[in-house]
mmCIF file of C-alpha atoms and ligand atoms in Angstrom:
data_model
loop_
_atom_site.group_PDB
_atom_site.id
_atom_site.type_symbol
_atom_site.label_atom_id
_atom_site.label_comp_id
_atom_site.label_asym_id
_atom_site.label_seq_id
_atom_site.Cartn_x
_atom_site.Cartn_y
_atom_site.Cartn_z
ATOM 1 C CA MET A 1 -16.740 9.488 20.733
ATOM 2 C CA SER A 2 -16.766 12.189 18.094
ATOM 3 C CA ILE A 3 -13.642 12.263 15.934
ATOM 4 C CA LYS A 4 -12.361 15.731 15.020
ATOM 5 C CA LYS A 5 -8.693 15.333 14.193
ATOM 6 C CA VAL A 6 -6.460 12.439 13.100
ATOM 7 C CA GLY A 7 -2.742 12.103 12.500
ATOM 8 C CA ILE A 8 -1.276 10.047 9.682
ATOM 9 C CA LEU A 9 2.283 8.949 9.005
ATOM 10 C CA THR A 10 4.193 6.767 6.539
ATOM 11 C CA ALA A 11 7.146 4.891 8.074
ATOM 12 C CA GLY A 12 9.796 2.336 7.118
ATOM 13 C CA GLY A 13 10.857 1.724 3.522
ATOM 14 C CA ASP A 14 8.799 3.578 0.934
ATOM 15 C CA CYS A 15 6.822 1.799 -1.785
ATOM 16 C CA PRO A 16 4.357 2.572 -4.560
ATOM 17 C CA GLY A 17 0.852 3.199 -3.208
ATOM 18 C CA LEU A 18 1.746 5.253 -0.110
ATOM 19 C CA ASN A 19 0.364 8.452 -1.605
ATOM 20 C CA ALA A 20 -2.764 6.657 -2.776
ATOM 21 C CA VAL A 21 -3.374 5.591 0.850
ATOM 22 C CA VAL A 22 -2.703 9.096 2.240
ATOM 23 C CA ARG A 23 -5.141 10.475 -0.338
ATOM 24 C CA ALA A 24 -7.885 7.960 0.486
ATOM 25 C CA VAL A 25 -7.585 8.410 4.269
ATOM 26 C CA SER A 26 -7.608 12.186 3.905
ATOM 27 C CA LYS A 27 -10.501 12.382 1.434
ATOM 28 C CA ASN A 28 -12.652 10.150 3.612
ATOM 29 C CA ALA A 29 -11.690 12.155 6.731
ATOM 30 C CA LEU A 30 -12.311 15.574 5.176
ATOM 31 C CA ARG A 31 -15.662 14.368 3.904
ATOM 32 C CA HIS A 32 -16.628 13.692 7.538
ATOM 33 C CA GLY A 33 -15.322 17.105 8.658
ATOM 34 C CA VAL A 34 -12.276 15.512 10.327
ATOM 35 C CA LYS A 35 -8.961 17.428 10.193
ATOM 36 C CA VAL A 36 -5.841 15.521 9.115
ATOM 37 C CA LEU A 37 -2.284 16.196 10.289
ATOM 38 C CA GLY A 38 0.364 14.482 8.174
ATOM 39 C CA PHE A 39 3.475 13.821 10.287
ATOM 40 C CA LYS A 40 6.755 14.122 8.422
ATOM 41 C CA ASN A 41 9.221 11.263 8.027
ATOM 42 C CA GLY A 42 7.375 8.549 9.894
ATOM 43 C CA PHE A 43 7.540 8.508 13.668
ATOM 44 C CA ASP A 44 10.256 11.164 13.539
ATOM 45 C CA GLY A 45 7.559 13.758 12.853
ATOM 46 C CA LEU A 46 5.644 12.680 15.942
ATOM 47 C CA VAL A 47 8.772 13.002 18.100
ATOM 48 C CA ARG A 48 9.793 16.374 16.607
ATOM 49 C CA ASN A 49 6.192 17.554 16.226
ATOM 50 C CA GLU A 50 6.697 18.254 12.511
ATOM 51 C CA PHE A 51 3.570 17.970 10.397
ATOM 52 C CA ILE A 52 1.543 19.499 7.608
ATOM 53 C CA GLU A 53 -2.181 20.060 7.740
ATOM 54 C CA ILE A 54 -3.632 18.063 4.866
ATOM 55 C CA ASP A 55 -6.423 19.645 2.851
ATOM 56 C CA GLU A 56 -8.069 18.662 -0.454
ATOM 57 C CA HIS A 57 -5.384 20.549 -2.336
ATOM 58 C CA ALA A 58 -2.524 18.594 -0.677
ATOM 59 C CA VAL A 59 -3.893 15.233 -1.830
ATOM 60 C CA SER A 60 -4.935 16.287 -5.293
ATOM 61 C CA GLY A 61 -3.030 14.593 -8.136
ATOM 62 C CA ILE A 62 -1.069 12.148 -5.941
ATOM 63 C CA LEU A 63 -2.956 8.896 -6.636
ATOM 64 C CA THR A 64 -0.411 7.741 -9.208
ATOM 65 C CA LEU A 65 2.661 9.271 -7.577
ATOM 66 C CA GLY A 66 5.354 6.931 -6.185
ATOM 67 C CA GLY A 67 7.136 7.601 -2.877
ATOM 68 C CA THR A 68 5.367 9.521 -0.124
ATOM 69 C CA ILE A 69 4.551 13.222 0.108
ATOM 70 C CA LEU A 70 5.033 12.932 3.889
ATOM 71 C CA GLY A 71 8.558 11.498 3.737
ATOM 72 C CA THR A 72 9.552 8.403 5.681
ATOM 73 C CA SER A 73 12.310 7.033 7.893
ATOM 74 C CA ASN A 74 13.442 3.613 8.980
ATOM 75 C CA LEU A 75 15.845 5.139 11.497
ATOM 76 C CA ALA A 76 13.329 6.933 13.692
ATOM 77 C CA ASN A 77 12.067 4.621 16.419
ATOM 78 C CA PRO A 78 10.608 6.678 19.321
ATOM 79 C CA PHE A 79 11.295 3.788 21.722
ATOM 80 C CA ARG A 80 14.995 3.622 20.779
ATOM 81 C CA TYR A 81 15.655 7.036 19.339
ATOM 82 C CA THR A 82 19.125 7.495 17.844
ATOM 83 C CA LEU A 83 18.854 10.620 15.698
ATOM 84 C CA PRO A 84 20.631 13.875 16.554
ATOM 85 C CA PRO A 85 20.302 16.135 18.439
ATOM 86 C CA PHE A 86 18.141 14.035 20.827
ATOM 87 C CA GLY A 87 19.867 10.658 20.647
ATOM 88 C CA THR A 88 22.891 8.824 19.265
ATOM 89 C CA PRO A 89 23.367 5.258 17.976
ATOM 90 C CA GLU A 90 25.529 4.582 21.047
ATOM 91 C CA GLU A 91 22.923 5.919 23.465
ATOM 92 C CA PRO A 92 19.404 5.346 22.136
ATOM 93 C CA LYS A 93 16.732 7.210 24.109
ATOM 94 C CA ASP A 94 13.138 6.255 24.824
ATOM 95 C CA LEU A 95 11.238 9.311 23.521
ATOM 96 C CA SER A 96 7.859 7.588 23.317
ATOM 97 C CA SER A 97 6.475 9.907 26.018
ATOM 98 C CA VAL A 98 7.463 12.910 23.851
ATOM 99 C CA ALA A 99 5.566 11.398 20.913
ATOM 100 C CA MET A 100 2.590 10.735 23.199
ATOM 101 C CA HIS A 101 2.742 14.309 24.492
ATOM 102 C CA ASN A 102 2.730 15.693 20.920
ATOM 103 C CA PHE A 103 -0.177 13.412 20.032
ATOM 104 C CA ASN A 104 -2.181 14.789 22.966
ATOM 105 C CA THR A 105 -1.278 18.479 22.684
ATOM 106 C CA ASN A 106 -2.211 18.469 18.983
ATOM 107 C CA GLY A 107 -5.672 17.314 20.051
ATOM 108 C CA LEU A 108 -5.522 14.130 17.982
ATOM 109 C CA ASP A 109 -8.266 11.539 18.347
ATOM 110 C CA ALA A 110 -6.391 8.822 16.431
ATOM 111 C CA LEU A 111 -3.195 7.983 14.592
ATOM 112 C CA ILE A 112 -3.130 6.085 11.309
ATOM 113 C CA ALA A 113 0.254 4.373 10.917
ATOM 114 C CA ILE A 114 1.095 3.131 7.425
ATOM 115 C CA GLY A 115 3.966 0.687 7.479
ATOM 116 C CA GLY A 116 5.393 -2.792 7.529
ATOM 117 C CA ASP A 117 6.543 -5.097 10.282
ATOM 118 C CA GLY A 118 8.841 -2.594 12.077
ATOM 119 C CA THR A 119 6.363 0.286 11.932
ATOM 120 C CA LEU A 120 3.471 -1.846 13.140
ATOM 121 C CA HIS A 121 5.564 -3.123 16.069
ATOM 122 C CA MET A 122 6.022 0.520 17.135
ATOM 123 C CA ALA A 123 2.326 1.157 16.498
ATOM 124 C CA GLN A 124 1.468 -1.728 18.829
ATOM 125 C CA GLN A 125 3.777 -0.328 21.511
ATOM 126 C CA PHE A 126 1.828 2.944 21.314
ATOM 127 C CA VAL A 127 -1.460 1.010 21.447
ATOM 128 C CA ASP A 128 -0.176 -0.604 24.659
ATOM 129 C CA MET A 129 0.495 2.910 26.039
ATOM 130 C CA GLY A 130 -3.116 3.848 25.316
ATOM 131 C CA MET A 131 -2.793 5.646 21.975
ATOM 132 C CA PRO A 132 -5.724 5.005 19.599
ATOM 133 C CA VAL A 133 -3.912 3.670 16.504
ATOM 134 C CA ILE A 134 -5.075 2.077 13.235
ATOM 135 C CA GLY A 135 -2.530 0.285 11.027
ATOM 136 C CA ILE A 136 -2.348 -0.037 7.239
ATOM 137 C CA PRO A 137 -0.173 -2.875 5.863
ATOM 138 C CA LYS A 138 2.519 -1.596 3.530
ATOM 139 C CA THR A 139 5.546 -3.456 2.231
ATOM 140 C CA ILE A 140 6.895 -4.781 -1.046
ATOM 141 C CA ASP A 141 7.931 -7.875 0.948
ATOM 142 C CA ASN A 142 4.304 -9.022 1.505
ATOM 143 C CA ASP A 143 5.418 -10.570 4.795
ATOM 144 C CA LEU A 144 2.684 -9.352 7.176
ATOM 145 C CA SER A 145 0.311 -11.924 8.631
ATOM 146 C CA CYS A 146 -3.507 -11.645 8.583
ATOM 147 C CA THR A 147 -3.652 -9.939 5.186
ATOM 148 C CA ASP A 148 -3.547 -11.804 1.895
ATOM 149 C CA LEU A 149 -1.506 -8.976 0.375
ATOM 150 C CA THR A 150 0.214 -5.789 1.451
ATOM 151 C CA PHE A 151 0.088 -2.789 -0.858
ATOM 152 C CA GLY A 152 3.332 -2.128 -2.763
ATOM 153 C CA PHE A 153 3.904 -5.819 -3.373
ATOM 154 C CA ASP A 154 2.133 -5.924 -6.731
ATOM 155 C CA SER A 155 4.190 -2.992 -8.035
ATOM 156 C CA ALA A 156 7.448 -4.647 -6.934
ATOM 157 C CA MET A 157 6.379 -7.947 -8.445
ATOM 158 C CA SER A 158 5.580 -6.174 -11.683
ATOM 159 C CA VAL A 159 9.095 -4.609 -11.837
ATOM 160 C CA ALA A 160 10.687 -7.984 -11.090
ATOM 161 C CA THR A 161 8.546 -9.798 -13.661
ATOM 162 C CA ASP A 162 9.406 -7.210 -16.286
ATOM 163 C CA ALA A 163 13.092 -7.863 -15.522
ATOM 164 C CA VAL A 164 12.638 -11.640 -15.921
ATOM 165 C CA ASP A 165 10.834 -11.047 -19.226
ATOM 166 C CA ARG A 166 13.544 -8.732 -20.536
ATOM 167 C CA ILE A 167 16.464 -10.893 -19.424
ATOM 168 C CA HIS A 168 15.262 -13.790 -21.595
ATOM 169 C CA THR A 169 16.461 -12.389 -24.925
ATOM 170 C CA THR A 170 19.958 -11.498 -23.804
ATOM 171 C CA ALA A 171 20.295 -14.804 -21.887
ATOM 172 C CA GLN A 172 19.273 -16.692 -25.029
ATOM 173 C CA SER A 173 21.523 -14.685 -27.357
ATOM 174 C CA HIS A 174 24.660 -15.203 -25.244
ATOM 175 C CA HIS A 175 23.818 -18.678 -23.919
ATOM 176 C CA ARG A 176 24.376 -17.390 -20.398
ATOM 177 C CA VAL A 177 23.072 -18.050 -16.931
ATOM 178 C CA MET A 178 21.452 -14.771 -15.921
ATOM 179 C CA ILE A 179 20.674 -14.089 -12.293
ATOM 180 C CA ILE A 180 18.120 -11.566 -11.089
ATOM 181 C CA GLU A 181 18.381 -10.614 -7.425
ATOM 182 C CA THR A 182 15.138 -9.375 -5.908
ATOM 183 C CA MET A 183 14.329 -7.759 -2.571
ATOM 184 C CA GLY A 184 11.904 -9.267 -0.058
ATOM 185 C CA ARG A 185 13.967 -9.463 3.136
ATOM 186 C CA TYR A 186 13.273 -12.798 4.866
ATOM 187 C CA ALA A 187 10.371 -13.724 2.565
ATOM 188 C CA GLY A 188 10.530 -15.109 -0.964
ATOM 189 C CA TRP A 189 7.252 -13.712 -2.323
ATOM 190 C CA ILE A 190 8.674 -11.284 -4.899
ATOM 191 C CA ALA A 191 11.158 -13.848 -6.244
ATOM 192 C CA LEU A 192 8.667 -16.716 -6.349
ATOM 193 C CA ARG A 193 5.798 -14.852 -7.982
ATOM 194 C CA SER A 194 7.944 -12.990 -10.533
ATOM 195 C CA ALA A 195 9.720 -16.241 -11.437
ATOM 196 C CA ILE A 196 6.392 -18.005 -11.988
ATOM 197 C CA ALA A 197 4.970 -15.044 -13.922
ATOM 198 C CA GLY A 198 8.115 -14.517 -16.005
ATOM 199 C CA GLY A 199 9.099 -18.129 -16.598
ATOM 200 C CA GLY A 200 12.290 -18.289 -14.533
ATOM 201 C CA ASP A 201 14.095 -21.637 -14.425
ATOM 202 C CA ILE A 202 15.455 -21.637 -10.890
ATOM 203 C CA VAL A 203 14.115 -19.665 -7.947
ATOM 204 C CA LEU A 204 15.961 -19.348 -4.661
ATOM 205 C CA ILE A 205 13.951 -18.232 -1.638
ATOM 206 C CA PRO A 206 14.724 -18.060 2.087
ATOM 207 C CA GLU A 207 11.993 -20.570 2.933
ATOM 208 C CA ILE A 208 13.622 -23.383 0.890
ATOM 209 C CA PRO A 209 17.363 -23.673 1.560
ATOM 210 C CA TYR A 210 19.338 -24.222 -1.643
ATOM 211 C CA ASN A 211 22.105 -26.679 -2.433
ATOM 212 C CA GLU A 212 24.751 -25.518 -4.921
ATOM 213 C CA GLN A 213 25.145 -28.951 -6.515
ATOM 214 C CA VAL A 214 21.409 -29.150 -7.238
ATOM 215 C CA ILE A 215 21.619 -25.764 -9.010
ATOM 216 C CA VAL A 216 24.643 -26.910 -11.047
ATOM 217 C CA ASP A 217 23.012 -30.220 -12.014
ATOM 218 C CA TYR A 218 19.822 -28.451 -13.110
ATOM 219 C CA ILE A 219 21.742 -26.028 -15.366
ATOM 220 C CA LEU A 220 23.865 -28.813 -16.891
ATOM 221 C CA ASP A 221 20.761 -30.933 -17.439
ATOM 222 C CA ARG A 222 19.085 -28.055 -19.301
ATOM 223 C CA ARG A 223 22.184 -27.673 -21.472
ATOM 224 C CA ALA A 224 22.204 -31.396 -22.191
ATOM 225 C CA LYS A 225 18.634 -30.976 -23.428
ATOM 226 C CA GLY A 226 19.714 -28.152 -25.747
ATOM 227 C CA LYS A 227 18.611 -25.262 -23.538
ATOM 228 C CA ASN A 228 21.790 -23.246 -23.486
ATOM 229 C CA PHE A 229 20.613 -20.527 -21.157
ATOM 230 C CA SER A 230 19.058 -20.434 -17.716
ATOM 231 C CA ILE A 231 17.427 -17.726 -15.648
ATOM 232 C CA ILE A 232 17.747 -17.749 -11.881
ATOM 233 C CA VAL A 233 15.617 -15.489 -9.695
ATOM 234 C CA ALA A 234 17.265 -15.188 -6.292
ATOM 235 C CA ALA A 235 15.586 -13.523 -3.334
ATOM 236 C CA GLU A 236 18.075 -11.370 -1.397
ATOM 237 C CA GLY A 237 17.368 -13.460 1.703
ATOM 238 C CA ALA A 238 17.944 -16.875 0.070
ATOM 239 C CA LYS A 239 19.794 -19.304 2.345
ATOM 240 C CA ASN A 240 21.985 -22.312 1.688
ATOM 241 C CA GLU A 241 21.515 -25.517 3.651
ATOM 242 C CA ALA A 242 23.900 -24.232 6.325
ATOM 243 C CA GLY A 243 21.497 -21.299 6.852
ATOM 244 C CA GLU A 244 23.984 -18.754 5.429
ATOM 245 C CA GLN A 245 22.625 -15.591 3.801
ATOM 246 C CA ALA A 246 24.482 -12.930 1.797
ATOM 247 C CA VAL A 247 24.800 -9.729 3.836
ATOM 248 C CA THR A 248 26.341 -6.495 2.551
ATOM 249 C CA ARG A 249 26.479 -4.662 5.878
ATOM 250 C CA THR A 250 25.057 -4.524 9.367
ATOM 251 C CA VAL A 251 24.085 -1.110 10.759
ATOM 252 C CA ALA A 252 23.249 -1.298 14.443
ATOM 253 C CA ALA A 253 21.462 2.104 14.524
ATOM 254 C CA SER A 254 18.848 1.075 11.951
ATOM 255 C CA THR A 255 15.462 -0.371 12.864
ATOM 256 C CA ASP A 256 16.401 -2.969 10.212
ATOM 257 C CA PRO A 257 20.072 -3.572 11.074
ATOM 258 C CA VAL A 258 20.936 -6.366 8.585
ATOM 259 C CA ARG A 259 21.342 -5.202 4.980
ATOM 260 C CA LEU A 260 20.849 -8.249 2.804
ATOM 261 C CA GLY A 261 22.452 -8.400 -0.635
ATOM 262 C CA GLY A 262 25.032 -10.200 -2.725
ATOM 263 C CA ILE A 263 23.348 -13.566 -3.281
ATOM 264 C CA GLY A 264 23.280 -12.920 -7.048
ATOM 265 C CA PHE A 265 27.065 -12.553 -7.323
ATOM 266 C CA LYS A 266 27.678 -15.472 -4.976
ATOM 267 C CA ILE A 267 25.595 -17.820 -7.121
ATOM 268 C CA SER A 268 26.926 -16.381 -10.389
ATOM 269 C CA ASN A 269 30.574 -16.980 -9.420
ATOM 270 C CA MET A 270 29.753 -20.478 -8.257
ATOM 271 C CA VAL A 271 27.885 -21.289 -11.498
ATOM 272 C CA GLU A 272 30.673 -19.945 -13.759
ATOM 273 C CA GLU A 273 33.239 -22.138 -12.050
ATOM 274 C CA ALA A 274 31.172 -25.287 -11.627
ATOM 275 C CA CYS A 275 29.323 -25.242 -14.980
ATOM 276 C CA ARG A 276 31.981 -23.576 -17.161
ATOM 277 C CA VAL A 277 29.396 -21.204 -18.589
ATOM 278 C CA GLU A 278 29.204 -17.433 -18.564
ATOM 279 C CA SER A 279 26.957 -15.800 -16.025
ATOM 280 C CA ARG A 280 25.873 -12.220 -15.283
ATOM 281 C CA VAL A 281 23.869 -10.617 -12.479
ATOM 282 C CA VAL A 282 21.165 -7.936 -12.304
ATOM 283 C CA VAL A 283 20.414 -6.564 -8.840
ATOM 284 C CA LEU A 284 16.988 -4.927 -8.962
ATOM 285 C CA GLY A 285 17.342 -3.225 -5.579
ATOM 286 C CA HIS A 286 15.328 -0.087 -4.941
ATOM 287 C CA LEU A 287 13.941 -0.011 -8.491
ATOM 288 C CA GLN A 288 11.354 -2.376 -7.017
ATOM 289 C CA ARG A 289 10.186 0.386 -4.682
ATOM 290 C CA GLY A 290 10.173 3.262 -7.151
ATOM 291 C CA GLY A 291 7.766 4.736 -9.659
ATOM 292 C CA THR A 292 4.066 4.601 -10.309
ATOM 293 C CA PRO A 293 1.953 2.053 -8.401
ATOM 294 C CA THR A 294 0.287 -0.590 -10.549
ATOM 295 C CA PRO A 295 -3.482 -0.271 -11.028
ATOM 296 C CA PHE A 296 -3.918 -3.143 -8.552
ATOM 297 C CA ASP A 297 -1.896 -1.318 -5.888
ATOM 298 C CA ARG A 298 -3.840 1.912 -6.443
ATOM 299 C CA TRP A 299 -7.086 -0.051 -6.091
ATOM 300 C CA LEU A 300 -5.877 -1.803 -2.925
ATOM 301 C CA SER A 301 -4.327 1.321 -1.379
ATOM 302 C CA THR A 302 -7.471 3.356 -1.940
ATOM 303 C CA ARG A 303 -9.630 0.689 -0.339
ATOM 304 C CA PHE A 304 -7.207 0.262 2.588
ATOM 305 C CA GLY A 305 -7.069 4.037 3.195
ATOM 306 C CA ALA A 306 -10.811 4.625 3.047
ATOM 307 C CA ARG A 307 -11.498 1.640 5.317
ATOM 308 C CA ALA A 308 -8.840 2.717 7.836
ATOM 309 C CA MET A 309 -10.666 6.020 8.275
ATOM 310 C CA ASP A 310 -13.947 4.111 8.699
ATOM 311 C CA LEU A 311 -12.301 2.100 11.512
ATOM 312 C CA VAL A 312 -11.305 5.367 13.198
ATOM 313 C CA LEU A 313 -14.916 6.573 12.978
ATOM 314 C CA GLU A 314 -16.084 3.225 14.396
ATOM 315 C CA GLY A 315 -13.533 3.536 17.238
ATOM 316 C CA LYS A 316 -11.961 0.186 16.372
ATOM 317 C CA PHE A 317 -8.463 0.994 17.607
ATOM 318 C CA GLY A 318 -5.509 -1.397 17.734
ATOM 319 C CA TYR A 319 -6.660 -2.866 14.411
ATOM 320 C CA MET A 320 -5.076 -3.063 10.965
ATOM 321 C CA VAL A 321 -7.005 -3.097 7.695
ATOM 322 C CA ALA A 322 -6.465 -6.313 5.747
ATOM 323 C CA LEU A 323 -7.223 -7.917 2.401
ATOM 324 C CA GLN A 324 -9.207 -11.097 3.027
ATOM 325 C CA GLY A 325 -9.945 -12.757 -0.290
ATOM 326 C CA LEU A 326 -11.259 -9.866 -2.339
ATOM 327 C CA ALA A 327 -12.849 -8.109 0.640
ATOM 328 C CA ILE A 328 -11.328 -5.526 2.938
ATOM 329 C CA GLY A 329 -11.569 -6.570 6.561
ATOM 330 C CA GLU A 330 -9.479 -5.993 9.649
ATOM 331 C CA CYS A 331 -7.415 -7.832 12.250
ATOM 332 C CA LYS A 332 -5.600 -6.902 15.435
ATOM 333 C CA ILE A 333 -2.222 -5.240 14.799
ATOM 334 C CA ALA A 334 -0.822 -7.634 17.430
ATOM 335 C CA ASP A 335 -1.905 -10.619 15.318
ATOM 336 C CA ALA A 336 -0.502 -9.149 12.096
ATOM 337 C CA ILE A 337 2.965 -8.798 13.646
ATOM 338 C CA SER A 338 2.898 -12.012 15.671
ATOM 339 C CA LYS A 339 4.841 -13.850 12.977
ATOM 340 C CA LEU A 340 6.167 -13.122 9.494
ATOM 341 C CA LYS A 341 4.048 -14.451 6.647
ATOM 342 C CA LEU A 342 6.443 -16.633 4.659
ATOM 343 C CA VAL A 343 6.108 -18.851 1.599
ATOM 344 C CA ASP A 344 4.903 -22.308 2.613
ATOM 345 C CA PRO A 345 7.147 -24.893 0.902
ATOM 346 C CA ASN A 346 4.144 -27.254 0.833
ATOM 347 C CA SER A 347 1.789 -24.768 -0.778
ATOM 348 C CA GLU A 348 -0.070 -25.122 -4.050
ATOM 349 C CA GLU A 349 2.008 -22.219 -5.394
ATOM 350 C CA VAL A 350 5.317 -24.006 -4.821
ATOM 351 C CA LYS A 351 3.802 -27.193 -6.250
ATOM 352 C CA THR A 352 2.713 -25.271 -9.351
ATOM 353 C CA ALA A 353 6.252 -23.958 -9.856
ATOM 354 C CA LEU A 354 7.580 -27.509 -9.697
ATOM 355 C CA GLU A 355 4.879 -28.785 -12.039
ATOM 356 C CA VAL A 356 5.974 -26.345 -14.730
ATOM 357 C CA GLY A 357 9.562 -27.556 -14.399
ATOM 358 C CA MET A 358 11.061 -24.895 -12.158
ATOM 359 C CA SER A 359 13.693 -25.773 -9.580
ATOM 360 C CA PHE A 360 14.143 -24.383 -6.068
ATOM 361 C CA GLY A 361 17.762 -25.542 -6.053
ATOM 362 C CA SER A 362 16.833 -28.085 -3.429
ATOM 363 C CA ALA A 363 16.807 -31.869 -3.370
ATOM 364 C CA GLN A 364 14.176 -31.789 -0.615
ATOM 365 C CA ILE A 365 11.562 -30.019 -2.747
ATOM 366 C CA GLY A 366 10.803 -31.295 -6.226
HETATM 367 O O1 LIG B 401 11.274 -4.044 3.579
HETATM 368 C C1 LIG B 401 11.367 -3.483 2.305
HETATM 369 C C2 LIG B 401 12.775 -3.577 1.781
HETATM 370 O O2 LIG B 401 12.832 -3.015 0.486
HETATM 371 C C3 LIG B 401 13.364 -4.983 1.782
HETATM 372 O O3 LIG B 401 12.904 -5.768 0.717
HETATM 373 C C4 LIG B 401 14.831 -4.664 1.755
HETATM 374 O O4 LIG B 401 15.579 -5.713 2.330
HETATM 375 C C5 LIG B 401 14.932 -3.426 2.594
HETATM 376 O O5 LIG B 401 13.645 -2.834 2.601
HETATM 377 C C6 LIG B 401 15.927 -2.404 2.093
HETATM 378 O O6 LIG B 401 15.910 -1.322 2.949
HETATM 379 P P1 LIG B 401 16.692 0.029 2.710
HETATM 380 O O7 LIG B 401 15.825 0.940 1.897
HETATM 381 O O8 LIG B 401 16.925 0.561 4.064
HETATM 382 O O9 LIG B 401 17.961 -0.291 1.966
#
């Protein structure tokens, strides 16, 4: 099959590296004489038929630019469409046939969907309807299976590590317990890796339920040894042994209805009362998704984008590009979304953290 025109979209939460991927896909496509339509705001653009035609000029100078020139949305799900004027949160509509119609009438030979878990679930639904789709794994959470890393993760980890580095001096000066709350949804990758890289004392992640008394004992033990400050890195999705997470809000209309947040303040208040020490909280939030991608993310995004276009040319639809060791390979989108990739409590990485004296706030691990 000869490929003449492809669509590309960026969906779900933004992250550094999206533009680098759009650039790489487009440059590789244009080089092969393939036209590229960039749909606006994720799958919303496919439903509303809103796109720009991408030429060399459009992708010039965007390699280092954060965000996405195409816009994104984590509200627009064609299979449960809630956005006005076509749908409402109370009455979601299935507009997947509209998206399919727009795909066909634009004469597209393939769609390249850049996104995380939610986006790739929608991509798979379109694959099941017969649309030729290639996926590219994006998310700061690093929680997609079949790929060693997602792009965006390294940039987020770098922001979080910088925060752990910077918090040290003020924690030391005031003899405080400082808590850094990271993103990551139901996975602890950002918290774990930034805590290891920055020298955090306690790390709380969803995969290893914490016990408040273990946290208190660890802090008091450090103080008894003359270490009058402690740094806790808490993933937003961290759970206690009862399985409770801190949630700021639930928004039914969103493709990601549970907004996690608040674990930092919960632990800080508990520590102040139980340890009789001062504690403060830094919530990193969307800073982890903003700004220039790290060199690693630009390198990974460029390789992912170029390879995704190669897969289109090879007609390998229903696949997602993946980092396998240091090589770029591919796997079925269905496999990548079959389960979330979480931190393994028995992994070498967790063992390393313990071996350098870190605590997971758990009596079960350590
Ligand atoms: O999935 C990426 C992510 O940044 C998560 O780490 C976080 O829980 C969520 O998105 C926040 O989403 P929003 O931008 O909708 O607040």
